[in-house]
Amino acid sequence: MSQQHKDTSSISGSSPIQTGEQYIDSLRGRDLTVYLFGEKVEDIVEHPMIRPSINAVAQTFDLAQREPELASAISPFTGERVNRFLHIATDAEDLVRQNKMQRKLGQLTGTCFQRCVGMDAFNALYSVTYEMDQTHETDYHQKFKAFVGMTHKHGYVIGGAMTDVKGDRSLPPHQQADPDLYLHVTKRTADGVYVTGAKAHQTGCLNSHWLVVMPTLRLGPEDKEFAIVGAVPVEAKGITYIYGRQSCDTRSMEGGSIDVGNARYGGQEAMVIFEDVFIPNQYIFMDGEYDFAAMLVERFTSYHRRSYVCKSGVGDVLIGAAATIADYNGVSKASHIRDKLVEMTHQNETIYATGIAASYQGFATESGAFLPDDMLANVCKHHVTKMPYEIGRLAQDLAGGMVVTMPSEQDYRSNEVGPLLEKYLKGKADVNTEDRVRILRLIENMTLGRNAVGYLTESMHGAGSPQAQRIQIMRQMQVDYKKKLAQALAGIENEETRLEIMAKVDGYFARVFKLSDQGDRS
Ligand code: SF4
Ligand code: FE
């Protein structure tokens, strides 16, 4: 097997990766080109800034061990139990369990656990390859199923690489001054294709075993060379990773455990640069079918925008931190404090409610894969672009100014000023001062530090920035239908309009209440 398309099945031998520890071991000794602070990183697993992100992914394995019904499923490809992040959802219950698993993992890690992009890409590609084959008489679906089966056999982590760097946002890919600003095919051989380009903000890319590259937007006939979907091992020749830094990230290199806020878990994003990276034919799942790029992006975002219920799990941690500091400060009985916790909870549950509703309202595609309701998925993600900021604001309100003015861990530990801080950072007499410092640092971490990347700004831009959801909501808001509803009740309609409305109302409710799949969202 050539080095260019080696199968990483050797990583875990013949049995699948099942525990967090096995997963961490599977990441050791890989030949990766990773840059951080201008230097090549030799060992990502033991790097103090990178390890917390690996620990977060490891939790996805350990949770599946502890709660198999929640975080695993039976693979139709191997007949064995497989991690839910690799499972193709075939009913609403599968989609709902994804969401419940995501909330739980947000609670356990307080950060981004990085596996949802791969899960959502798998689910979207399952139906899109099926429908592409129907139209174009291609064989992508079989090849894709073989790939999914292989990942089940080994228990791999999959990264979904969608977001191109995009250059001039007003121009389509083929009109860019530099064609590499969108990933594209540069060369073809009888064995496969070579691709060049760069994907930005790649969540968990280094912590994955395989990356699936996909187009990032609707494409036209002249963008054919950009219509490429394929899988490559993370260590494929020609890939360079440039690690993204996060606010306060170097605190993890200071050696302490307080100032980092959340010492164990963190997220990961990197820029992934592809320079003539080879994708063998067996791992190509779209090549030139530009007319299916929009379907892939829309289906992927339909899954991914309700995957953001992960933030309700992270929100649970922040609400808990805010309630804890109120206890430590002796103010937990004040009615305005309780009311702020109620407001935080209301907003947090609103995120969860719309995400889980999108899953319950899902429907079967021709391939059998279940697709969430697009409108509700977009509403969920749109909430996520706003509500964590308000929840974060209220957490800082409850924390008080000390959250940003507290002296360092080194001062707290020093013989000279440590005792002074111990005395003057005290809250309630029966509360350990260090505990008070620790919870304040966690609030700082989640609203200003490393995990604010995931909880706030990533909530804004991940799975598409707010405007992307507003466009989808606008497309599906049926305002003409709603105008007719109002006009009918105001006595403005004629008989023809009335019948049309009744048919649409029947169709809409049939969809909403699952009486048939013929609902109206036109
Ligand atoms: Fe999953 Fe949330 Fe991280 Fe996206 S931000 S990968 S949905 S945990
Ligand atoms: Fe994300």
Short mmCIF file of C-alpha atoms and ligand atoms in Angstrom, two decimals:
data_model
loop_
_atom_site.label_atom_id
_atom_site.label_comp_id
_atom_site.label_asym_id
_atom_site.label_seq_id
_atom_site.Cartn_x
_atom_site.Cartn_y
_atom_site.Cartn_z
CA MET A 1 0.00 0.00 0.00
CA SER A 2 1.49 3.35 -0.94
CA GLN A 3 2.20 5.85 1.79
CA GLN A 4 -0.20 8.26 0.15
CA HIS A 5 -3.30 6.23 0.81
CA LYS A 6 -2.45 4.06 3.73
CA ASP A 7 -5.39 2.73 5.71
CA THR A 8 -5.10 3.75 9.34
CA SER A 9 -6.75 0.49 10.39
CA SER A 10 -3.35 -0.45 11.78
CA ILE A 11 -3.85 2.19 14.48
CA SER A 12 -6.03 0.03 16.65
CA GLY A 13 -5.29 -3.46 15.39
CA SER A 14 -8.36 -5.58 14.75
CA SER A 15 -10.57 -4.71 17.72
CA PRO A 16 -12.40 -1.39 17.88
CA ILE A 17 -11.32 1.43 20.17
CA GLN A 18 -13.73 1.32 23.09
CA THR A 19 -12.36 3.13 26.11
CA GLY A 20 -11.02 6.62 26.53
CA GLU A 21 -7.63 5.18 27.38
CA GLN A 22 -7.51 3.06 24.23
CA TYR A 23 -8.51 6.11 22.25
CA ILE A 24 -5.72 8.24 23.75
CA ASP A 25 -3.22 5.46 22.98
CA SER A 26 -4.46 5.34 19.37
CA LEU A 27 -3.32 8.94 18.91
CA ARG A 28 0.28 8.26 19.95
CA GLY A 29 3.15 7.93 17.50
CA ARG A 30 1.39 9.29 14.42
CA ASP A 31 3.46 11.08 11.82
CA LEU A 32 1.64 14.43 11.73
CA THR A 33 2.80 17.86 10.64
CA VAL A 34 1.44 20.16 13.35
CA TYR A 35 2.59 23.72 14.06
CA LEU A 36 1.95 25.68 17.26
CA PHE A 37 3.73 28.91 18.25
CA GLY A 38 5.83 28.63 15.07
CA GLU A 39 7.26 25.27 16.01
CA LYS A 40 6.55 21.70 15.00
CA VAL A 41 4.79 19.72 17.71
CA GLU A 42 6.35 16.28 18.08
CA ASP A 43 3.81 14.72 20.45
CA ILE A 44 0.30 16.13 20.53
CA VAL A 45 -0.87 13.68 23.21
CA GLU A 46 1.45 14.97 25.92
CA HIS A 47 1.33 18.64 24.90
CA PRO A 48 -0.18 20.53 27.89
CA MET A 49 -2.17 22.87 25.64
CA ILE A 50 -3.54 20.09 23.42
CA ARG A 51 -4.16 17.31 25.94
CA PRO A 52 -7.36 18.80 27.47
CA SER A 53 -9.00 18.60 24.02
CA ILE A 54 -8.01 14.94 23.74
CA ASN A 55 -9.44 14.27 27.21
CA ALA A 56 -12.77 15.75 26.05
CA VAL A 57 -12.98 13.35 23.09
CA ALA A 58 -11.95 10.46 25.37
CA GLN A 59 -15.11 11.17 27.39
CA THR A 60 -17.20 10.21 24.33
CA PHE A 61 -15.73 6.70 24.61
CA ASP A 62 -16.02 6.42 28.38
CA LEU A 63 -19.63 7.61 28.36
CA ALA A 64 -20.46 4.88 25.82
CA GLN A 65 -18.97 2.35 28.23
CA ARG A 66 -20.92 3.67 31.19
CA GLU A 67 -24.20 4.38 29.41
CA PRO A 68 -24.35 2.22 26.28
CA GLU A 69 -28.03 2.92 25.57
CA LEU A 70 -27.33 6.63 25.47
CA ALA A 71 -23.96 6.83 23.75
CA SER A 72 -23.78 3.74 21.55
CA ALA A 73 -25.99 1.81 19.13
CA ILE A 74 -25.95 -1.50 17.27
CA SER A 75 -24.16 -1.10 13.95
CA PRO A 76 -26.15 -2.44 11.00
CA PHE A 77 -22.76 -2.90 9.30
CA THR A 78 -21.04 -5.12 11.87
CA GLY A 79 -23.90 -6.21 14.15
CA GLU A 80 -21.75 -5.01 17.04
CA ARG A 81 -22.26 -2.11 19.43
CA VAL A 82 -20.70 1.04 18.02
CA ASN A 83 -20.22 4.52 19.43
CA ARG A 84 -23.26 6.69 18.67
CA PHE A 85 -21.03 9.26 17.00
CA LEU A 86 -20.50 6.73 14.18
CA HIS A 87 -24.11 5.58 13.95
CA ILE A 88 -26.53 6.47 11.13
CA ALA A 89 -29.85 7.59 12.65
CA THR A 90 -32.81 5.70 11.20
CA ASP A 91 -35.62 7.03 13.39
CA ALA A 92 -36.53 10.01 15.54
CA GLU A 93 -35.44 8.20 18.68
CA ASP A 94 -31.91 7.87 17.28
CA LEU A 95 -31.78 11.62 16.64
CA VAL A 96 -33.13 12.40 20.10
CA ARG A 97 -30.53 10.16 21.72
CA GLN A 98 -27.82 12.03 19.86
CA ASN A 99 -29.10 15.22 21.51
CA LYS A 100 -29.35 13.67 24.96
CA MET A 101 -25.82 12.32 24.60
CA GLN A 102 -24.60 15.77 23.51
CA ARG A 103 -26.16 17.48 26.51
CA LYS A 104 -24.65 14.89 28.85
CA LEU A 105 -21.19 15.31 27.33
CA GLY A 106 -21.47 19.11 27.61
CA GLN A 107 -22.26 18.61 31.31
CA LEU A 108 -19.32 16.25 31.82
CA THR A 109 -16.69 18.33 30.02
CA GLY A 110 -17.92 21.95 30.14
CA THR A 111 -16.56 22.33 26.64
CA CYS A 112 -16.69 21.12 23.02
CA PHE A 113 -16.12 17.37 22.77
CA GLN A 114 -15.52 17.67 19.02
CA ARG A 115 -17.16 14.59 17.52
CA CYS A 116 -20.48 15.97 16.25
CA VAL A 117 -19.20 17.29 12.92
CA GLY A 118 -18.13 13.79 11.90
CA MET A 119 -21.41 12.29 13.13
CA ASP A 120 -23.47 14.87 11.27
CA ALA A 121 -21.38 14.52 8.10
CA PHE A 122 -21.86 10.73 8.19
CA ASN A 123 -25.61 11.08 8.53
CA ALA A 124 -25.91 13.71 5.81
CA LEU A 125 -23.68 11.82 3.38
CA TYR A 126 -25.66 8.64 3.88
CA SER A 127 -28.76 10.10 2.25
CA VAL A 128 -27.01 12.44 -0.17
CA THR A 129 -24.83 9.70 -1.71
CA TYR A 130 -27.97 7.56 -2.06
CA GLU A 131 -29.86 10.27 -3.92
CA MET A 132 -26.83 11.24 -5.99
CA ASP A 133 -26.57 7.65 -7.24
CA GLN A 134 -30.26 7.70 -8.25
CA THR A 135 -29.72 10.81 -10.36
CA HIS A 136 -26.24 10.25 -11.73
CA GLU A 137 -25.98 6.44 -11.77
CA THR A 138 -22.85 6.64 -9.64
CA ASP A 139 -21.74 4.17 -6.95
CA TYR A 140 -21.01 6.55 -4.09
CA HIS A 141 -23.51 5.12 -1.63
CA GLN A 142 -21.99 1.62 -1.65
CA LYS A 143 -18.50 3.06 -1.29
CA PHE A 144 -19.64 5.31 1.52
CA LYS A 145 -21.32 2.44 3.35
CA ALA A 146 -18.11 0.40 3.06
CA PHE A 147 -16.20 3.32 4.59
CA VAL A 148 -18.70 3.71 7.44
CA GLY A 149 -18.49 -0.05 8.08
CA MET A 150 -14.69 0.18 8.23
CA THR A 151 -14.88 3.00 10.82
CA HIS A 152 -17.31 0.88 12.87
CA LYS A 153 -14.89 -2.03 12.78
CA HIS A 154 -12.12 0.11 14.24
CA GLY A 155 -14.11 2.56 16.36
CA TYR A 156 -12.51 5.59 14.75
CA VAL A 157 -13.08 9.28 15.39
CA ILE A 158 -14.14 11.16 12.25
CA GLY A 159 -13.56 14.85 11.61
CA GLY A 160 -15.81 16.62 9.12
CA ALA A 161 -13.88 19.21 7.10
CA MET A 162 -16.36 21.58 5.49
CA THR A 163 -15.48 25.25 6.01
CA ASP A 164 -13.18 26.57 3.29
CA VAL A 165 -11.20 29.73 3.98
CA LYS A 166 -13.34 31.43 1.26
CA GLY A 167 -11.19 34.42 0.14
CA ASP A 168 -13.41 37.09 -1.44
CA ARG A 169 -16.85 36.22 -0.06
CA SER A 170 -18.61 37.94 -2.97
CA LEU A 171 -17.12 35.54 -5.55
CA PRO A 172 -17.86 31.86 -6.25
CA PRO A 173 -14.95 29.40 -5.96
CA HIS A 174 -13.99 29.41 -9.66
CA GLN A 175 -13.71 33.24 -9.71
CA GLN A 176 -11.34 33.56 -6.78
CA ALA A 177 -7.98 35.16 -7.61
CA ASP A 178 -6.40 32.10 -5.98
CA PRO A 179 -8.34 28.85 -6.65
CA ASP A 180 -6.81 27.27 -3.52
CA LEU A 181 -9.09 29.42 -1.33
CA TYR A 182 -11.63 26.61 -1.82
CA LEU A 183 -10.50 22.98 -1.67
CA HIS A 184 -10.43 21.59 -5.20
CA VAL A 185 -9.15 18.78 -7.39
CA THR A 186 -5.73 19.55 -8.88
CA LYS A 187 -4.94 16.27 -10.61
CA ARG A 188 -6.60 12.98 -11.54
CA THR A 189 -5.11 9.52 -12.00
CA ALA A 190 -6.71 6.12 -12.62
CA ASP A 191 -6.45 5.53 -8.85
CA GLY A 192 -7.99 8.72 -7.50
CA VAL A 193 -7.69 12.49 -7.21
CA TYR A 194 -5.34 15.01 -5.61
CA VAL A 195 -6.78 17.99 -3.73
CA THR A 196 -5.38 21.35 -2.63
CA GLY A 197 -6.90 24.02 -0.39
CA ALA A 198 -7.44 24.86 3.26
CA LYS A 199 -10.21 24.25 5.77
CA ALA A 200 -10.55 26.74 8.64
CA HIS A 201 -11.76 26.28 12.25
CA GLN A 202 -11.45 22.48 12.09
CA THR A 203 -12.87 21.20 15.34
CA GLY A 204 -11.07 18.18 16.75
CA CYS A 205 -9.16 17.56 13.52
CA LEU A 206 -5.97 16.34 15.21
CA ASN A 207 -7.97 14.23 17.61
CA SER A 208 -9.60 12.35 14.73
CA HIS A 209 -8.37 9.34 12.77
CA TRP A 210 -9.97 10.28 9.44
CA LEU A 211 -11.13 13.57 7.91
CA VAL A 212 -14.03 13.78 5.47
CA VAL A 213 -13.66 16.79 3.17
CA MET A 214 -16.84 18.35 1.81
CA PRO A 215 -17.77 21.48 -0.15
CA THR A 216 -18.85 24.43 1.97
CA LEU A 217 -21.52 26.05 -0.21
CA ARG A 218 -23.88 25.74 -3.17
CA LEU A 219 -21.86 25.22 -6.38
CA GLY A 220 -22.51 25.89 -10.08
CA PRO A 221 -21.36 24.11 -13.27
CA GLU A 222 -18.14 26.13 -13.38
CA ASP A 223 -17.28 25.01 -9.84
CA LYS A 224 -17.15 21.34 -10.80
CA GLU A 225 -13.57 20.81 -9.58
CA PHE A 226 -14.66 22.11 -6.15
CA ALA A 227 -17.45 19.52 -5.87
CA ILE A 228 -15.34 16.93 -4.09
CA VAL A 229 -16.16 14.77 -1.07
CA GLY A 230 -13.64 12.24 0.16
CA ALA A 231 -12.05 10.66 3.22
CA VAL A 232 -8.37 10.88 4.10
CA PRO A 233 -6.43 9.62 7.11
CA VAL A 234 -5.47 12.47 9.44
CA GLU A 235 -1.81 11.66 8.80
CA ALA A 236 -2.14 11.64 4.98
CA LYS A 237 0.86 12.99 3.12
CA GLY A 238 0.54 16.67 2.19
CA ILE A 239 -1.58 17.80 5.18
CA THR A 240 -0.27 20.54 7.50
CA TYR A 241 -2.12 21.50 10.68
CA ILE A 242 -1.65 24.95 12.18
CA TYR A 243 -3.08 24.92 15.69
CA GLY A 244 -5.56 27.64 16.61
CA ARG A 245 -4.86 29.43 19.86
CA GLN A 246 -7.52 30.27 22.37
CA SER A 247 -7.96 32.97 24.96
CA CYS A 248 -5.80 32.26 28.06
CA ASP A 249 -4.50 29.03 26.45
CA THR A 250 -0.95 29.35 27.82
CA ARG A 251 -2.29 29.10 31.37
CA SER A 252 -2.28 25.35 30.76
CA MET A 253 1.51 25.60 30.41
CA GLU A 254 2.02 27.37 33.76
CA GLY A 255 1.88 24.11 35.70
CA GLY A 256 -0.98 24.93 38.11
CA SER A 257 -4.53 23.68 38.24
CA ILE A 258 -6.51 26.72 39.45
CA ASP A 259 -5.98 29.51 36.94
CA VAL A 260 -6.81 27.29 33.94
CA GLY A 261 -10.36 27.14 35.31
CA ASN A 262 -11.09 23.74 33.74
CA ALA A 263 -7.82 21.83 33.98
CA ARG A 264 -9.05 18.62 32.44
CA TYR A 265 -11.06 19.59 29.35
CA GLY A 266 -10.83 21.97 26.41
CA GLY A 267 -11.78 22.30 22.77
CA GLN A 268 -9.61 22.21 19.67
CA GLU A 269 -9.61 24.01 16.36
CA ALA A 270 -6.87 24.15 13.74
CA MET A 271 -6.41 25.29 10.18
CA VAL A 272 -5.90 22.28 7.94
CA ILE A 273 -3.89 22.86 4.77
CA PHE A 274 -4.05 20.33 1.96
CA GLU A 275 -1.24 20.36 -0.62
CA ASP A 276 -1.87 17.78 -3.34
CA VAL A 277 -3.35 15.29 -0.91
CA PHE A 278 -4.32 12.03 -2.58
CA ILE A 279 -7.82 10.57 -2.19
CA PRO A 280 -8.08 7.03 -3.60
CA ASN A 281 -11.22 6.13 -5.59
CA GLN A 282 -12.67 3.96 -2.82
CA TYR A 283 -12.84 6.98 -0.51
CA ILE A 284 -14.37 9.45 -3.00
CA PHE A 285 -18.06 10.09 -2.32
CA MET A 286 -18.70 13.01 -4.70
CA ASP A 287 -16.60 14.11 -7.63
CA GLY A 288 -18.02 16.79 -9.89
CA GLU A 289 -21.73 16.46 -8.97
CA TYR A 290 -21.96 20.17 -8.18
CA ASP A 291 -25.76 19.96 -8.28
CA PHE A 292 -25.69 18.00 -4.99
CA ALA A 293 -23.38 20.36 -3.09
CA ALA A 294 -26.27 22.50 -1.81
CA MET A 295 -28.21 19.41 -0.68
CA LEU A 296 -25.19 18.16 1.22
CA VAL A 297 -24.59 21.51 2.94
CA GLU A 298 -28.27 21.89 3.86
CA ARG A 299 -28.66 18.36 5.19
CA PHE A 300 -25.41 18.61 7.12
CA THR A 301 -26.50 21.89 8.71
CA SER A 302 -29.91 20.43 9.49
CA TYR A 303 -28.18 17.82 11.64
CA HIS A 304 -25.45 20.08 12.93
CA ARG A 305 -27.53 23.11 13.92
CA ARG A 306 -29.53 21.02 16.36
CA SER A 307 -26.34 19.31 17.57
CA TYR A 308 -25.78 22.64 19.30
CA VAL A 309 -27.87 21.38 22.20
CA CYS A 310 -24.34 20.55 23.39
CA LYS A 311 -24.35 24.14 24.65
CA SER A 312 -27.27 23.40 26.96
CA GLY A 313 -25.04 20.85 28.70
CA VAL A 314 -22.25 23.43 28.97
CA GLY A 315 -24.89 25.93 30.15
CA ASP A 316 -25.87 23.52 32.94
CA VAL A 317 -22.28 23.71 34.22
CA LEU A 318 -22.24 27.52 34.07
CA ILE A 319 -25.58 27.77 35.89
CA GLY A 320 -24.16 25.43 38.53
CA ALA A 321 -21.04 27.57 38.82
CA ALA A 322 -23.13 30.76 39.20
CA ALA A 323 -25.31 29.13 41.87
CA THR A 324 -22.20 27.89 43.68
CA ILE A 325 -20.55 31.32 43.84
CA ALA A 326 -23.84 32.75 45.12
CA ASP A 327 -23.75 30.14 47.90
CA TYR A 328 -20.10 30.88 48.68
CA ASN A 329 -20.81 34.61 48.78
CA GLY A 330 -23.76 34.08 51.13
CA VAL A 331 -26.36 35.55 48.79
CA SER A 332 -28.13 32.46 47.46
CA LYS A 333 -31.37 33.26 49.27
CA ALA A 334 -31.73 36.74 47.73
CA SER A 335 -34.76 36.78 45.42
CA HIS A 336 -32.95 38.58 42.59
CA ILE A 337 -30.22 35.92 42.62
CA ARG A 338 -32.79 33.15 42.36
CA ASP A 339 -34.55 35.04 39.59
CA LYS A 340 -31.31 35.32 37.61
CA LEU A 341 -30.77 31.57 37.94
CA VAL A 342 -34.34 31.06 36.69
CA GLU A 343 -33.64 33.31 33.69
CA MET A 344 -30.43 31.41 32.90
CA THR A 345 -32.28 28.12 33.13
CA HIS A 346 -35.15 29.35 30.98
CA GLN A 347 -32.75 30.38 28.22
CA ASN A 348 -30.74 27.20 28.51
CA GLU A 349 -33.81 24.99 28.27
CA THR A 350 -35.05 26.98 25.27
CA ILE A 351 -31.90 25.94 23.40
CA TYR A 352 -32.45 22.33 24.36
CA ALA A 353 -36.17 22.41 23.58
CA THR A 354 -35.76 23.60 20.00
CA GLY A 355 -32.91 21.17 19.31
CA ILE A 356 -34.74 18.17 20.61
CA ALA A 357 -37.93 19.25 18.85
CA ALA A 358 -36.01 19.33 15.55
CA SER A 359 -35.04 15.72 16.20
CA TYR A 360 -38.55 14.59 17.18
CA GLN A 361 -39.92 16.29 14.06
CA GLY A 362 -37.44 14.47 11.82
CA PHE A 363 -38.44 12.40 8.81
CA ALA A 364 -37.09 9.48 6.81
CA THR A 365 -35.12 10.10 3.63
CA GLU A 366 -35.24 7.64 0.72
CA SER A 367 -32.02 6.05 1.98
CA GLY A 368 -33.60 5.27 5.36
CA ALA A 369 -31.46 7.83 7.21
CA PHE A 370 -33.55 10.13 9.41
CA LEU A 371 -33.23 13.88 8.86
CA PRO A 372 -34.13 16.52 11.51
CA ASP A 373 -36.63 19.29 10.85
CA ASP A 374 -34.65 22.04 9.17
CA MET A 375 -36.66 25.01 10.48
CA LEU A 376 -36.44 23.94 14.11
CA ALA A 377 -32.75 23.02 13.75
CA ASN A 378 -32.07 26.53 12.47
CA VAL A 379 -34.11 28.07 15.28
CA CYS A 380 -32.07 26.03 17.80
CA LYS A 381 -28.76 27.21 16.39
CA HIS A 382 -30.01 30.80 16.16
CA HIS A 383 -30.86 30.73 19.87
CA VAL A 384 -27.34 29.46 20.45
CA THR A 385 -25.89 32.56 18.77
CA LYS A 386 -27.53 34.70 21.49
CA MET A 387 -28.56 32.90 24.67
CA PRO A 388 -25.15 31.70 25.89
CA TYR A 389 -24.05 35.36 25.86
CA GLU A 390 -26.93 36.30 28.15
CA ILE A 391 -26.37 33.26 30.35
CA GLY A 392 -22.66 34.19 30.48
CA ARG A 393 -23.54 37.80 31.34
CA LEU A 394 -25.72 36.67 34.23
CA ALA A 395 -22.99 34.27 35.46
CA GLN A 396 -20.54 37.19 35.55
CA ASP A 397 -23.17 39.31 37.31
CA LEU A 398 -23.48 36.68 40.05
CA ALA A 399 -19.71 36.15 40.21
CA GLY A 400 -18.88 39.78 40.94
CA GLY A 401 -15.79 41.70 39.82
CA MET A 402 -13.39 39.30 41.49
CA VAL A 403 -13.81 37.04 38.46
CA VAL A 404 -11.49 39.37 36.52
CA THR A 405 -9.29 40.95 39.18
CA MET A 406 -8.17 37.96 41.20
CA PRO A 407 -4.41 37.53 41.76
CA SER A 408 -2.65 34.54 40.23
CA GLU A 409 -2.38 31.00 41.49
CA GLN A 410 1.33 31.59 42.11
CA ASP A 411 0.50 34.47 44.49
CA TYR A 412 -2.09 32.35 46.22
CA ARG A 413 0.55 29.65 46.72
CA SER A 414 3.37 32.01 47.78
CA ASN A 415 4.61 32.09 51.34
CA GLU A 416 4.65 35.88 51.40
CA VAL A 417 1.24 36.93 50.09
CA GLY A 418 -0.59 33.58 50.03
CA PRO A 419 -1.83 33.89 53.63
CA LEU A 420 -3.09 37.41 52.89
CA LEU A 421 -5.09 36.13 49.93
CA GLU A 422 -6.37 33.22 51.99
CA LYS A 423 -7.69 35.76 54.50
CA TYR A 424 -9.03 38.41 52.13
CA LEU A 425 -10.49 36.20 49.39
CA LYS A 426 -12.71 34.52 51.94
CA GLY A 427 -16.46 34.35 51.33
CA LYS A 428 -18.73 32.70 53.91
CA ALA A 429 -16.79 31.57 56.98
CA ASP A 430 -17.50 27.88 56.42
CA VAL A 431 -16.40 27.92 52.76
CA ASN A 432 -12.87 26.96 51.82
CA THR A 433 -11.21 30.01 50.21
CA GLU A 434 -9.53 27.90 47.53
CA ASP A 435 -12.91 26.47 46.50
CA ARG A 436 -14.22 30.01 46.06
CA VAL A 437 -11.18 30.90 43.92
CA ARG A 438 -11.63 27.74 41.85
CA ILE A 439 -15.29 28.37 41.02
CA LEU A 440 -14.51 31.97 40.04
CA ARG A 441 -11.78 30.69 37.71
CA LEU A 442 -14.23 28.24 36.15
CA ILE A 443 -16.65 31.10 35.43
CA GLU A 444 -13.76 33.07 33.95
CA ASN A 445 -12.77 30.04 31.84
CA MET A 446 -16.29 29.63 30.45
CA THR A 447 -17.07 33.29 29.80
CA LEU A 448 -13.65 34.78 28.95
CA GLY A 449 -11.08 32.01 28.73
CA ARG A 450 -10.47 28.79 26.81
CA ASN A 451 -13.97 27.43 27.04
CA ALA A 452 -15.58 30.74 26.16
CA VAL A 453 -14.26 29.92 22.69
CA GLY A 454 -16.74 27.06 22.56
CA TYR A 455 -19.49 28.49 24.72
CA LEU A 456 -19.62 31.99 23.20
CA THR A 457 -17.86 32.76 19.92
CA GLU A 458 -18.06 29.23 18.57
CA SER A 459 -21.76 29.34 19.48
CA MET A 460 -21.98 32.43 17.28
CA HIS A 461 -20.14 31.12 14.22
CA GLY A 462 -20.01 27.32 14.38
CA ALA A 463 -22.37 25.53 11.95
CA GLY A 464 -22.84 28.86 10.20
CA SER A 465 -22.96 32.41 11.51
CA PRO A 466 -26.31 33.92 12.59
CA GLN A 467 -27.18 35.24 9.14
CA ALA A 468 -26.95 31.74 7.65
CA GLN A 469 -29.76 30.63 9.98
CA ARG A 470 -31.83 33.72 9.23
CA ILE A 471 -31.65 32.92 5.51
CA GLN A 472 -32.90 29.36 6.14
CA ILE A 473 -35.63 30.62 8.46
CA MET A 474 -36.68 33.19 5.85
CA ARG A 475 -36.83 30.53 3.13
CA GLN A 476 -39.17 28.39 5.19
CA MET A 477 -41.27 30.94 7.06
CA GLN A 478 -44.29 30.58 4.71
CA VAL A 479 -45.29 34.19 5.07
CA ASP A 480 -47.68 34.05 2.08
CA TYR A 481 -49.49 31.14 3.66
CA LYS A 482 -49.65 33.00 6.96
CA LYS A 483 -51.00 36.12 5.22
CA LYS A 484 -53.78 34.01 3.75
CA LEU A 485 -54.62 32.63 7.20
CA ALA A 486 -55.02 36.18 8.50
CA GLN A 487 -56.94 37.31 5.44
CA ALA A 488 -59.32 34.37 5.72
CA LEU A 489 -60.19 35.23 9.31
CA ALA A 490 -60.58 38.90 8.44
CA GLY A 491 -63.10 37.94 5.77
CA ILE A 492 -60.87 39.01 2.88
CA GLU A 493 -60.61 35.66 1.06
CA ASN A 494 -62.62 34.37 -1.86
CA GLU A 495 -63.81 30.75 -2.04
CA GLU A 496 -60.81 29.59 -4.08
CA THR A 497 -58.32 30.97 -1.55
CA ARG A 498 -60.25 29.41 1.31
CA LEU A 499 -60.00 25.91 -0.18
CA GLU A 500 -56.31 26.40 -0.87
CA ILE A 501 -55.74 27.44 2.73
CA MET A 502 -57.64 24.49 4.11
CA ALA A 503 -55.55 22.09 2.02
CA LYS A 504 -52.37 23.72 3.29
CA VAL A 505 -53.51 23.74 6.90
CA ASP A 506 -54.33 20.04 6.63
CA GLY A 507 -50.94 19.35 5.07
CA TYR A 508 -49.11 21.38 7.70
CA PHE A 509 -50.75 19.66 10.62
CA ALA A 510 -50.33 16.26 9.02
CA ARG A 511 -46.61 16.96 9.02
CA VAL A 512 -46.47 18.42 12.48
CA PHE A 513 -48.41 15.59 14.05
CA LYS A 514 -46.67 12.94 11.95
CA LEU A 515 -49.88 11.80 10.23
CA SER A 516 -48.00 11.69 6.95
CA ASP A 517 -44.85 13.05 5.41
CA GLN A 518 -46.77 15.26 2.99
CA GLY A 519 -46.71 18.35 5.18
CA ASP A 520 -46.40 21.82 3.80
CA ARG A 521 -43.29 23.85 4.35
CA SER A 522 -43.30 25.38 0.86
FE1 SF4 B 1 -20.31 19.03 19.05
FE2 SF4 B 1 -21.02 21.29 20.13
FE3 SF4 B 1 -18.43 20.82 19.70
FE4 SF4 B 1 -19.99 21.33 17.63
S1 SF4 B 1 -19.53 22.75 19.32
S2 SF4 B 1 -18.54 19.60 17.80
S3 SF4 B 1 -21.93 20.42 18.27
S4 SF4 B 1 -19.73 19.73 21.10
FE FE B 2 -18.96 23.48 16.13
#
